[in-house]
Coordinates of N, CA and C and ligand atoms in Angstrom, one line a residue:
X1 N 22.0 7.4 5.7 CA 20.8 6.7 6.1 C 20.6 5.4 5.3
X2 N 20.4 4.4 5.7 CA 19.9 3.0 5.0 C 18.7 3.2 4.7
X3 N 18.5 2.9 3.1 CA 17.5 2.8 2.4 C 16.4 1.9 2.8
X4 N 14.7 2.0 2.4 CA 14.5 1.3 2.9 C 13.9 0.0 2.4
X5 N 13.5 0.2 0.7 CA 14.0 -0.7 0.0 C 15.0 0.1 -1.3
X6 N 15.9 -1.4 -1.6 CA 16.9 -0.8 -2.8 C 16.3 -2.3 -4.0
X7 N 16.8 -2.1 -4.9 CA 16.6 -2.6 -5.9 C 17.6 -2.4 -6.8
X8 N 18.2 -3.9 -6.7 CA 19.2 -3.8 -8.3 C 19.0 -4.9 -8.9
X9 N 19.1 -4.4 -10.3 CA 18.8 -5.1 -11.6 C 17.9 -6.1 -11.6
X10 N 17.2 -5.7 -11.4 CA 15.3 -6.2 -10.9 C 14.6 -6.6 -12.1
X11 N 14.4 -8.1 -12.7 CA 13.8 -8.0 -13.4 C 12.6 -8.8 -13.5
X12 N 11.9 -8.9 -14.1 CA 10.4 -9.9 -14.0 C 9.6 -9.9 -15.2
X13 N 9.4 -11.2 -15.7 CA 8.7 -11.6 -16.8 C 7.9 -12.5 -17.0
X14 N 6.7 -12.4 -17.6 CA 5.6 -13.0 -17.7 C 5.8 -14.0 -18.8
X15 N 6.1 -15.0 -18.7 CA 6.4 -15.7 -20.1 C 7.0 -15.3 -21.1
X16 N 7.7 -15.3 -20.5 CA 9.3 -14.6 -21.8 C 9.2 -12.6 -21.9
X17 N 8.1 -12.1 -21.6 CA 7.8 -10.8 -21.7 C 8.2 -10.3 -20.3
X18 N 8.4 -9.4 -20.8 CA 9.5 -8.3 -20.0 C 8.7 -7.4 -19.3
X19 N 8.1 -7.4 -17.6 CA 7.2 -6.5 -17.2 C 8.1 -5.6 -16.6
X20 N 9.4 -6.0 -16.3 CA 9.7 -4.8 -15.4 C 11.7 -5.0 -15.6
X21 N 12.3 -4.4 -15.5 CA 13.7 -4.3 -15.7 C 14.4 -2.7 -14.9
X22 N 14.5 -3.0 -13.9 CA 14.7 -1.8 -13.0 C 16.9 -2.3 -12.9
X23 N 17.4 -0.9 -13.3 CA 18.5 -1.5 -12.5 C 19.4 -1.1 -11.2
X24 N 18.6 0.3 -10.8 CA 19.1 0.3 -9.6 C 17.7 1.6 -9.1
X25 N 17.3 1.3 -7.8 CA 16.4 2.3 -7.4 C 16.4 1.8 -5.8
X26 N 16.3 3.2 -5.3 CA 16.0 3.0 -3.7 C 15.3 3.9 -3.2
X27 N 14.4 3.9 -2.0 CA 13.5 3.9 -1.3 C 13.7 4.6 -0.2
X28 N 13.8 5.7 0.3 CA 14.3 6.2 1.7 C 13.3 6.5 2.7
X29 N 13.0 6.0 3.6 CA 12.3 5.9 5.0 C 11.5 7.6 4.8
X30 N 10.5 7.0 5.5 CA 9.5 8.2 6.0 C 9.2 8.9 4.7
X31 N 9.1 8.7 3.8 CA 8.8 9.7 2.2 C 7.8 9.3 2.0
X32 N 7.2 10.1 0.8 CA 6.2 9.6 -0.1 C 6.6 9.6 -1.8
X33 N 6.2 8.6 -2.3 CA 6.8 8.3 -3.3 C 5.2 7.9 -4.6
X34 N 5.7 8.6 -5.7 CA 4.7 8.3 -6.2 C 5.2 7.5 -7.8
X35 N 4.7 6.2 -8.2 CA 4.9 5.8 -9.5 C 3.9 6.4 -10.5
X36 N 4.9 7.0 -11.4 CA 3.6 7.6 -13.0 C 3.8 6.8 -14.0
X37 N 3.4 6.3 -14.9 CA 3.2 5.9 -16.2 C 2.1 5.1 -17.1
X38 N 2.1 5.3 -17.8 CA 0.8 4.9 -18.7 C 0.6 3.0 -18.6
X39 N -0.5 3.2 -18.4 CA -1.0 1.4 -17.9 C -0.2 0.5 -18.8
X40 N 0.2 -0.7 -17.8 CA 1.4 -1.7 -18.5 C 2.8 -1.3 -18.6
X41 N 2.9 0.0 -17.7 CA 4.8 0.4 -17.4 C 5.0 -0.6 -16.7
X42 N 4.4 -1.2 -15.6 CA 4.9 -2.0 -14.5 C 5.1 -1.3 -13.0
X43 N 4.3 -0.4 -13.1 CA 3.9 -0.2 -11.9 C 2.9 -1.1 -10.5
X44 N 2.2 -2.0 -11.0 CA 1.5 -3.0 -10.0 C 2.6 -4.0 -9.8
X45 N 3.3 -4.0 -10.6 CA 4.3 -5.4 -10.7 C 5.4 -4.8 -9.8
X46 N 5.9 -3.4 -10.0 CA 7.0 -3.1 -8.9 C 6.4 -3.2 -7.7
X47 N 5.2 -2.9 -7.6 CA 4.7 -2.8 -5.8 C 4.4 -4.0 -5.6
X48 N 4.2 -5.2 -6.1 CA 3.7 -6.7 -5.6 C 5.0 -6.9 -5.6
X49 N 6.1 -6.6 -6.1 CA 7.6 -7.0 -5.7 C 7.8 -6.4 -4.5
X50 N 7.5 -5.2 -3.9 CA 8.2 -4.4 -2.6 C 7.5 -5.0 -1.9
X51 N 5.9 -5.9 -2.2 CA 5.3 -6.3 -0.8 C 5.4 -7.7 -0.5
X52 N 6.5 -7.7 -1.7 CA 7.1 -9.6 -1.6 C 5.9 -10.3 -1.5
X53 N 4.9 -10.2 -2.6 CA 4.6 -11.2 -3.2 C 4.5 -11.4 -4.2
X54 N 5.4 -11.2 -5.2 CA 5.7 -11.4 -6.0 C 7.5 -11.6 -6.1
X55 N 8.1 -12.8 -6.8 CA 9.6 -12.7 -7.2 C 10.0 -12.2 -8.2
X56 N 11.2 -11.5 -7.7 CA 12.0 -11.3 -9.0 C 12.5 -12.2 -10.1
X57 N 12.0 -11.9 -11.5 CA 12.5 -13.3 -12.4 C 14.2 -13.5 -12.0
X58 N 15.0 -12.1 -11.9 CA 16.4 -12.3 -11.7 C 16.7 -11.0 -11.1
X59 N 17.5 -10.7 -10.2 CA 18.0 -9.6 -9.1 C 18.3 -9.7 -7.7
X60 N 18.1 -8.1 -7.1 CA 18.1 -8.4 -6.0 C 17.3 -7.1 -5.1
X61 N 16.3 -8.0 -4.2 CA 15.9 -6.5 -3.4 C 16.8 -6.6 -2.0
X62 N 16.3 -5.2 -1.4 CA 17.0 -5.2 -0.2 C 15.5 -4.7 0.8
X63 N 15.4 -5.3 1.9 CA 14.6 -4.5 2.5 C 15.6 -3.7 3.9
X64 N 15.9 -2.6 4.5 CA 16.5 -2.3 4.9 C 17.8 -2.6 5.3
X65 N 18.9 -2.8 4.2 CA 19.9 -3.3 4.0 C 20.2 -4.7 3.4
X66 N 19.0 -5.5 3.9 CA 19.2 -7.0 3.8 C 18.6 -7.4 2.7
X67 N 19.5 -8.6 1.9 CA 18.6 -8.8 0.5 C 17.7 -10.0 1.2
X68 N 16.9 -10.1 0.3 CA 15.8 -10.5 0.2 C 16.0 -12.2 -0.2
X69 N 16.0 -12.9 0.6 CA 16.5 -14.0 0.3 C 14.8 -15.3 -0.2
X70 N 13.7 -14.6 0.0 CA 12.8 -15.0 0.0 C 12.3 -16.6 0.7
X71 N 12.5 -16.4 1.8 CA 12.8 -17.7 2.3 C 11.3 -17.2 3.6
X72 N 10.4 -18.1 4.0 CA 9.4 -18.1 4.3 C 9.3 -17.1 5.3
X73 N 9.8 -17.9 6.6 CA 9.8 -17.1 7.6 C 10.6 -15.2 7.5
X74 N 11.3 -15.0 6.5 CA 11.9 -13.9 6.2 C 10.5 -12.9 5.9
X75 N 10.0 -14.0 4.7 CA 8.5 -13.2 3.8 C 7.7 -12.7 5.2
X76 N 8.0 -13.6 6.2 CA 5.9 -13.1 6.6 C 6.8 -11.9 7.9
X77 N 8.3 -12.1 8.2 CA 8.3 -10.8 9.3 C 8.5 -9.4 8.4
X78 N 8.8 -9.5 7.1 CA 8.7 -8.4 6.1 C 7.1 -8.3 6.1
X79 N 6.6 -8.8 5.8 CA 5.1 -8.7 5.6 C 4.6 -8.2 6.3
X80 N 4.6 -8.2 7.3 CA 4.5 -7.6 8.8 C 4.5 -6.1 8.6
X81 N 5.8 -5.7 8.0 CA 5.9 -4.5 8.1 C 5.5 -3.1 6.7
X82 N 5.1 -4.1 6.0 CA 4.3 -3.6 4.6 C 3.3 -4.3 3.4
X83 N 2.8 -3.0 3.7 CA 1.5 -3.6 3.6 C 0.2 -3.2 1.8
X84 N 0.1 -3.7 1.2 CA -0.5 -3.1 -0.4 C -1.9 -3.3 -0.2
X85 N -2.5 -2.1 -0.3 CA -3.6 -1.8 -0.8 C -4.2 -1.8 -2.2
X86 N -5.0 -2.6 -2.8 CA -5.6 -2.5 -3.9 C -6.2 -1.6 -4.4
X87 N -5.5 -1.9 -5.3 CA -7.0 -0.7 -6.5 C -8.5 -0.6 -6.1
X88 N -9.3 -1.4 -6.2 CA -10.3 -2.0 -5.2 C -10.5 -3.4 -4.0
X89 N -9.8 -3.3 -3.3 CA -10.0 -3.8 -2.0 C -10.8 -4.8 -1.7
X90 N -10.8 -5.8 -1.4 CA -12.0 -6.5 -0.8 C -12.4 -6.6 0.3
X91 N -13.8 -6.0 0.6 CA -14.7 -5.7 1.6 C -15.8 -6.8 2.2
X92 N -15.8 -7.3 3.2 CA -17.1 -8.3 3.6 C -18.0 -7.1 3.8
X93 N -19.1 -7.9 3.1 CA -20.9 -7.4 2.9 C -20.9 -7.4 4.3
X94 N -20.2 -6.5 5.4 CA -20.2 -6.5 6.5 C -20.2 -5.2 7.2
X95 N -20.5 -4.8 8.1 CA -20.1 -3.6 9.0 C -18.8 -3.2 8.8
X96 N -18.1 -1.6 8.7 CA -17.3 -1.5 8.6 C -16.5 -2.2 10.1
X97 N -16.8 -1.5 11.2 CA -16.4 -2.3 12.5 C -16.1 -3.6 12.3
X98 N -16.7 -4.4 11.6 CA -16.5 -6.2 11.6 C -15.2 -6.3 10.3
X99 N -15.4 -5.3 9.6 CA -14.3 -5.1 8.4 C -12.5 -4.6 9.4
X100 N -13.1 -3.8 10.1 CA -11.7 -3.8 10.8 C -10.8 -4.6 12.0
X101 N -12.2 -5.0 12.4 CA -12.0 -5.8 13.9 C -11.4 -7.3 13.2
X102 N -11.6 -7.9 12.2 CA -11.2 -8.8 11.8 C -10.1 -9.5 11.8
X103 N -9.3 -8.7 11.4 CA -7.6 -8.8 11.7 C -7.0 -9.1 12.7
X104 N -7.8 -8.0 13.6 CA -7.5 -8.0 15.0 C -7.4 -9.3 16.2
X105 N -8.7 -9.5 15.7 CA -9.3 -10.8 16.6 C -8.6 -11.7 16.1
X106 N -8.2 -11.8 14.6 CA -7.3 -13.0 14.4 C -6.0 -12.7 15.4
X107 N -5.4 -12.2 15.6 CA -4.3 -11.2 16.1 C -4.5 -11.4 17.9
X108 N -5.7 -12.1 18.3 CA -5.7 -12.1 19.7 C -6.0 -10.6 20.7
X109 N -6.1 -9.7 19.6 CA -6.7 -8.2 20.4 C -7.7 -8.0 20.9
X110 N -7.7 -7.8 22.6 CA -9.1 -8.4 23.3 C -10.2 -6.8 23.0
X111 N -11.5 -7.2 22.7 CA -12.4 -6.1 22.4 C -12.5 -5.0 22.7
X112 N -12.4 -4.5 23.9 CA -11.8 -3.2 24.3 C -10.9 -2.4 23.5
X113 N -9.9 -3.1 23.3 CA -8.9 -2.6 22.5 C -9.3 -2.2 21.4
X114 N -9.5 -3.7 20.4 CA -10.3 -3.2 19.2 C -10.9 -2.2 18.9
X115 N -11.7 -2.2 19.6 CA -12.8 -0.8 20.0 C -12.5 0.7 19.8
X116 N -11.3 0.7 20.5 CA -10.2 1.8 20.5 C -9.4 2.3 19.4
X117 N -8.8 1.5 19.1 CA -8.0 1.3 17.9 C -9.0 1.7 16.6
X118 N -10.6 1.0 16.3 CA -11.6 1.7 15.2 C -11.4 3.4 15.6
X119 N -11.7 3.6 16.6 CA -12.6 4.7 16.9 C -11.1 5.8 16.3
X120 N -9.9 5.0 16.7 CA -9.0 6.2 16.7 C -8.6 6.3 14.8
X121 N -8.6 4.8 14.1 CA -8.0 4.8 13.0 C -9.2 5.6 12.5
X122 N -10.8 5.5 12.3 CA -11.6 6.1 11.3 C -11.5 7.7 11.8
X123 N -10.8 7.9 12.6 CA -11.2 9.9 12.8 C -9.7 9.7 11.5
X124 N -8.5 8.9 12.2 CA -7.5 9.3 11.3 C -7.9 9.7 9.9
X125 N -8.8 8.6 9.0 CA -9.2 8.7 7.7 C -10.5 9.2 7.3
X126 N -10.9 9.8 8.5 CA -11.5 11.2 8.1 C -13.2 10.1 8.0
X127 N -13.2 9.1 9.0 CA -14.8 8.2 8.5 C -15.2 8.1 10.1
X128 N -15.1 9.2 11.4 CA -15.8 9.1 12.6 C -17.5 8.8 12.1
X129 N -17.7 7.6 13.3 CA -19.1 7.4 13.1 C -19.6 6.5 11.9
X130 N -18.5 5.7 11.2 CA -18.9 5.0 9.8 C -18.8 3.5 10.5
X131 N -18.9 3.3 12.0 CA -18.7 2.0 12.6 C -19.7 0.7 11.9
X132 N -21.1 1.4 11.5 CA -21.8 0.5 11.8 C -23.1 0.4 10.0
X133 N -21.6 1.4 9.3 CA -22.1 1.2 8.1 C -21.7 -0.2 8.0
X134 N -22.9 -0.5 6.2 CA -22.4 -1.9 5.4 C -20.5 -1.1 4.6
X135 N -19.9 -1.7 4.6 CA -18.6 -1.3 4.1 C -18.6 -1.6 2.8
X136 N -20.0 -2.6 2.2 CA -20.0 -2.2 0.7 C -20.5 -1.4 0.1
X137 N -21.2 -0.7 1.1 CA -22.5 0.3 0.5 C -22.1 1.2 0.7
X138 N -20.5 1.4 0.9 CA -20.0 3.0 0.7 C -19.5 3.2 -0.5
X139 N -19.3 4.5 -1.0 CA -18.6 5.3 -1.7 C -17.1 4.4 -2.3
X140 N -17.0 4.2 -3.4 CA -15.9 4.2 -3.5 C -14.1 4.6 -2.9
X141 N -14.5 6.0 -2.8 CA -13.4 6.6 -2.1 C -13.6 6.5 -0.6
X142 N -14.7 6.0 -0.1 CA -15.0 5.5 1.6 C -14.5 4.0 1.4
X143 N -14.4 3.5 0.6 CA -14.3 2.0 0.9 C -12.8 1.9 0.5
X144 N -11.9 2.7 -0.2 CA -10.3 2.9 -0.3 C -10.0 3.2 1.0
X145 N -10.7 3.8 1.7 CA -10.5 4.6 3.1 C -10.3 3.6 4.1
X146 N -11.6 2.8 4.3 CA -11.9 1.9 5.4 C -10.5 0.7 4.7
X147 N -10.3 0.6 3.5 CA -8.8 -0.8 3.3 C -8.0 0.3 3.4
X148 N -7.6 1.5 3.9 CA -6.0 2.0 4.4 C -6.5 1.8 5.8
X149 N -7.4 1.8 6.4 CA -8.1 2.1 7.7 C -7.5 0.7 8.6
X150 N -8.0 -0.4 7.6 CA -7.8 -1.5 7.9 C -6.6 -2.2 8.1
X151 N -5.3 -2.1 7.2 CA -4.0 -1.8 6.6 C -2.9 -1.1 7.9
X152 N -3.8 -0.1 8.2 CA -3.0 0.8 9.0 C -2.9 0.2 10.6
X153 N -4.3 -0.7 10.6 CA -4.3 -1.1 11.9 C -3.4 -2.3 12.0
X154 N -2.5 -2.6 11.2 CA -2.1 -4.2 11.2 C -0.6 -3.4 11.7
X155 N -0.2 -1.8 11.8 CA 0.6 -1.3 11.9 C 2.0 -1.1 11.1
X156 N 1.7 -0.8 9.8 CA 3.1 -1.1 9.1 C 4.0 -0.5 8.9
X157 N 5.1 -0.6 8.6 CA 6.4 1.2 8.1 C 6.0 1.4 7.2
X158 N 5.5 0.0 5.8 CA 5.5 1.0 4.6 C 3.7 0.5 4.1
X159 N 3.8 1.5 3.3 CA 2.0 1.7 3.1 C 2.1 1.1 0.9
X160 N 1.1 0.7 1.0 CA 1.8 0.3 -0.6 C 0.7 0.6 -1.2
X161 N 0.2 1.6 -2.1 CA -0.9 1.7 -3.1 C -1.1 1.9 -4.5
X162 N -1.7 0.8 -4.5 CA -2.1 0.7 -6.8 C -2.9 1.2 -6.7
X163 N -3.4 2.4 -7.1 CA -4.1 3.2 -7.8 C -5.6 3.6 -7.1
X164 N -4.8 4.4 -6.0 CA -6.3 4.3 -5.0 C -7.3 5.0 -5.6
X165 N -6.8 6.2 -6.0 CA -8.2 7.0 -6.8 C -8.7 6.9 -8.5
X166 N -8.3 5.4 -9.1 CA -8.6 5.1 -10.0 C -10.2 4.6 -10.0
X167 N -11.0 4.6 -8.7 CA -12.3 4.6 -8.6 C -13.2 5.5 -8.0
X168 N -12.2 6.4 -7.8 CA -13.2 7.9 -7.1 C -13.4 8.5 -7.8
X169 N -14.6 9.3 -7.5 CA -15.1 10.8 -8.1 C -14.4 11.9 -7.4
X170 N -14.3 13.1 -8.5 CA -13.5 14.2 -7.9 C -13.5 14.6 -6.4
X171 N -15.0 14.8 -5.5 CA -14.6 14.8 -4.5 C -14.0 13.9 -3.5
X172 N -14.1 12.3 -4.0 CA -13.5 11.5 -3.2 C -12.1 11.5 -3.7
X173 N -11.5 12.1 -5.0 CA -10.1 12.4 -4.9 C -9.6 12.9 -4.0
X174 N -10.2 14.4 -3.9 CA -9.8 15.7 -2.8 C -9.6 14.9 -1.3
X175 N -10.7 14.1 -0.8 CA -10.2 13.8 0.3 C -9.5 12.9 0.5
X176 N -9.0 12.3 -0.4 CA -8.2 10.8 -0.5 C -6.8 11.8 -0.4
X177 N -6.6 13.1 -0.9 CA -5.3 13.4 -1.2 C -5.2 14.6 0.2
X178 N -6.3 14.7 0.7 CA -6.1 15.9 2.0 C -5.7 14.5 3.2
X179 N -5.9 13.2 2.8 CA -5.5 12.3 3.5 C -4.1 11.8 3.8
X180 N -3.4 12.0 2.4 CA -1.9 11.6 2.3 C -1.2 12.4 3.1
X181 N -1.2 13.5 3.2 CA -0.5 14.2 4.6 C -0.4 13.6 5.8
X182 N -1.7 13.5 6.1 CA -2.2 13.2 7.4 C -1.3 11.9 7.7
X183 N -1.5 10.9 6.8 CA -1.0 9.2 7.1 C 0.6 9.2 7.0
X184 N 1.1 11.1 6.8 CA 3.0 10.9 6.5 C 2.7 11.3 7.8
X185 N 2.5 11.6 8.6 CA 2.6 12.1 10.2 C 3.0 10.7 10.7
X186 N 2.5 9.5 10.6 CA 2.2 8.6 11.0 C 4.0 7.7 10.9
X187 N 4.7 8.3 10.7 CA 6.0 7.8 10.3 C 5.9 6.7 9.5
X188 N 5.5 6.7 8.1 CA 5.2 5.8 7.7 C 5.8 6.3 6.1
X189 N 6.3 5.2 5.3 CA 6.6 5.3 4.1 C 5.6 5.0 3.1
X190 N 5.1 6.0 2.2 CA 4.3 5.7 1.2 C 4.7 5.4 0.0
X191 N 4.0 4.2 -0.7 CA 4.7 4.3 -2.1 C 3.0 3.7 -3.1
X192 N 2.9 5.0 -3.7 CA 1.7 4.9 -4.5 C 2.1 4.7 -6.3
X193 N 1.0 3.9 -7.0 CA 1.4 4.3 -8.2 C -0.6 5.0 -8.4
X194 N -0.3 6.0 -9.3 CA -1.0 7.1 -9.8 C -1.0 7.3 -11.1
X195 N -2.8 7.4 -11.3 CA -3.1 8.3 -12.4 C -3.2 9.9 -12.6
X196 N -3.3 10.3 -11.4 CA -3.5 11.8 -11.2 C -2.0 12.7 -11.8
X197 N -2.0 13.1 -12.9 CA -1.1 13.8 -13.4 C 0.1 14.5 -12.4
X198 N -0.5 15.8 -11.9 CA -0.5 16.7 -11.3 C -0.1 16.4 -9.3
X199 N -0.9 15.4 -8.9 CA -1.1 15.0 -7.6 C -0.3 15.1 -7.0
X200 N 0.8 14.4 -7.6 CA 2.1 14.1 -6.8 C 3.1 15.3 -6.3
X201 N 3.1 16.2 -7.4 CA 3.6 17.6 -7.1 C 3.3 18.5 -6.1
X202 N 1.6 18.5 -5.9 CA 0.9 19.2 -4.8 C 1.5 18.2 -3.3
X203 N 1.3 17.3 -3.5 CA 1.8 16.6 -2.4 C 3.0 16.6 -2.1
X204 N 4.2 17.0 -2.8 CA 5.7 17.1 -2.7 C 6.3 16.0 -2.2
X205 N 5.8 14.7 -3.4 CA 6.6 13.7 -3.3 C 7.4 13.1 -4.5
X206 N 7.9 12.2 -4.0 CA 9.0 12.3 -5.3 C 8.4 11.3 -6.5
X207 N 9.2 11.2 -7.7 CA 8.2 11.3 -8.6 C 9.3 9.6 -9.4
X208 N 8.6 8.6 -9.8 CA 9.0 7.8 -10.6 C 8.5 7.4 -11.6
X209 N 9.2 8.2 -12.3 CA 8.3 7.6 -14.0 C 9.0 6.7 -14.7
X210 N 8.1 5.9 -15.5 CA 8.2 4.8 -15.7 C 7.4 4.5 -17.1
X211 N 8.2 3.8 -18.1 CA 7.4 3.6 -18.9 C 8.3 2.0 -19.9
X212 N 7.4 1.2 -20.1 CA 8.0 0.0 -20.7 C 8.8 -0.8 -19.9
X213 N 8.0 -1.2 -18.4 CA 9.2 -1.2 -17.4 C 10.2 -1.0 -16.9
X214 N 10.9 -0.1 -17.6 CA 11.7 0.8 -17.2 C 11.7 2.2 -16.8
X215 N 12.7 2.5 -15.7 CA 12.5 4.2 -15.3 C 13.0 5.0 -16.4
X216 N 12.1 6.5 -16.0 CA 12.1 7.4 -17.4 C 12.6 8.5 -16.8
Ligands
ADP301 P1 0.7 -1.2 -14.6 O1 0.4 -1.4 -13.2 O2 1.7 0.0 -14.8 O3 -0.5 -1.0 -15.4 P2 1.6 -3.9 -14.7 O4 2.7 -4.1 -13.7 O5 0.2 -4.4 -14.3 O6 1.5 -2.4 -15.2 O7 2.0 -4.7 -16.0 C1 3.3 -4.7 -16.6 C2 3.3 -5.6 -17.8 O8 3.3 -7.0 -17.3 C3 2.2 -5.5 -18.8 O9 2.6 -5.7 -20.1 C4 1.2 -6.6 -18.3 O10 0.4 -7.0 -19.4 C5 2.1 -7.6 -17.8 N1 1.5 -8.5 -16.8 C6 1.2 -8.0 -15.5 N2 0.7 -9.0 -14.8 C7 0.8 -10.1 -15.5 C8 0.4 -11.5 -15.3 N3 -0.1 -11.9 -14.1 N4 0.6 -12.4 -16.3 C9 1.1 -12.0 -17.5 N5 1.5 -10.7 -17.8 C10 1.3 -9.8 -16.8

């Protein structure tokens, strides 16, 4: 099976400092994958690399075989197909509906459709009926929801997340993680980095630890 990203000798630095030094790692379709290590391993810096925005100081990625030549039109049909979620997200002081439909309408998707598409992604993320909330005035872990919600609708293979439940309360953990199943149905590759010790295991994904920008 071709990987679906690989990574060799991957490196990236911030003014002479060393965030990340990977020298071989790869990525295989349809999994979930979780990065562990204590803040400043380089875990935001590997996932801004897999969602190509970010370069490598020196290496080479592959996105499904092909390296990564980072050449414009290359970036944005990759981009297309993966997509990073923030730690906290940015939400318009808006309806969630106008938070989703957004993309869309840029996208040329005539209203109907749009329509469709909310009603079916918020059952997916567990938020039926949150159409006509303010999308700032939710919950933390409602508003991680509504940016996978949003993310999901742009349709991607791979799903990319820094540290989704680094702003939730225990119960918006629980359903952030009764969520990750649900979104691997979706044929979709996940690649999270994580504070939740434990998480990853309950979830039976695979595990990359990491510490000093390098794998441990
Ligand atoms: P993590 O996500 O695991 O907390 P990061 O990837 O954010 O780690 O950071 C890895 C290292 O790179 C850290 O030492 C951090 O200080 C440094 N770093 C990250 N982003 C920048 C930046 N934009 N400018 C300078 N240094 C950075």
């Amino acid at each position: 099976m071709t990987s679906l990203f690989s990574l060799r000798n991957v490196h990236k630095s911030y003014n002479g400092q060393v965030a990340l030094n990977i020298d071989e790692l790869d990525f295989m379709p349809r999994r979930i994958y979780s990065l562990v290590g204590p803040n400043g391993c380089g875990k935001s810096t590997l996932l801004q690399i897999l969602a190509l925005l970010l370069k490598p100081t020196a290496g080479e990625l592959f996105y499904r075989g092909q390296a990564i030549a980072w050449k414009r039109r290359e970036l944005q049909n990759v981009r297309r197909e993966v997509t990073l979620v923030h730690q906290s997200p940015y939400l318009f002081h808006r309806s969630v509906r106008y938070n989703l439909a957004y993309g869309m309408k840029l996208r040329g998707i005539a209203e109907q459709e749009q329509g469709e598409r909310i009603a079916r992604i918020l059952e997916l993320v567990g938020l039926t009926g949150f159409e006509d909330r303010n999308a700032r005035e939710l919950s933390g872990g409602e508003q991680q929801r509504v940016a996978i919600a949003r993310a999901l609708l742009l349709r991607p293979r791979v799903l990319l997340l820094d540290e989704p439940t680094s702003n939730m309360d225990k119960k918006s953990i629980d359903e952030f993680d009764a969520l990750l199943p649900i979104l691997m149905e979706q044929d979709l590759t996940i690649i999270q980095a994580t504070h939740q010790p434990d998480q990853p295991q309950r979830l039976g994904s695979a595990i990359i630890g990491m510490d000093l920008g390098r794998l441990v």
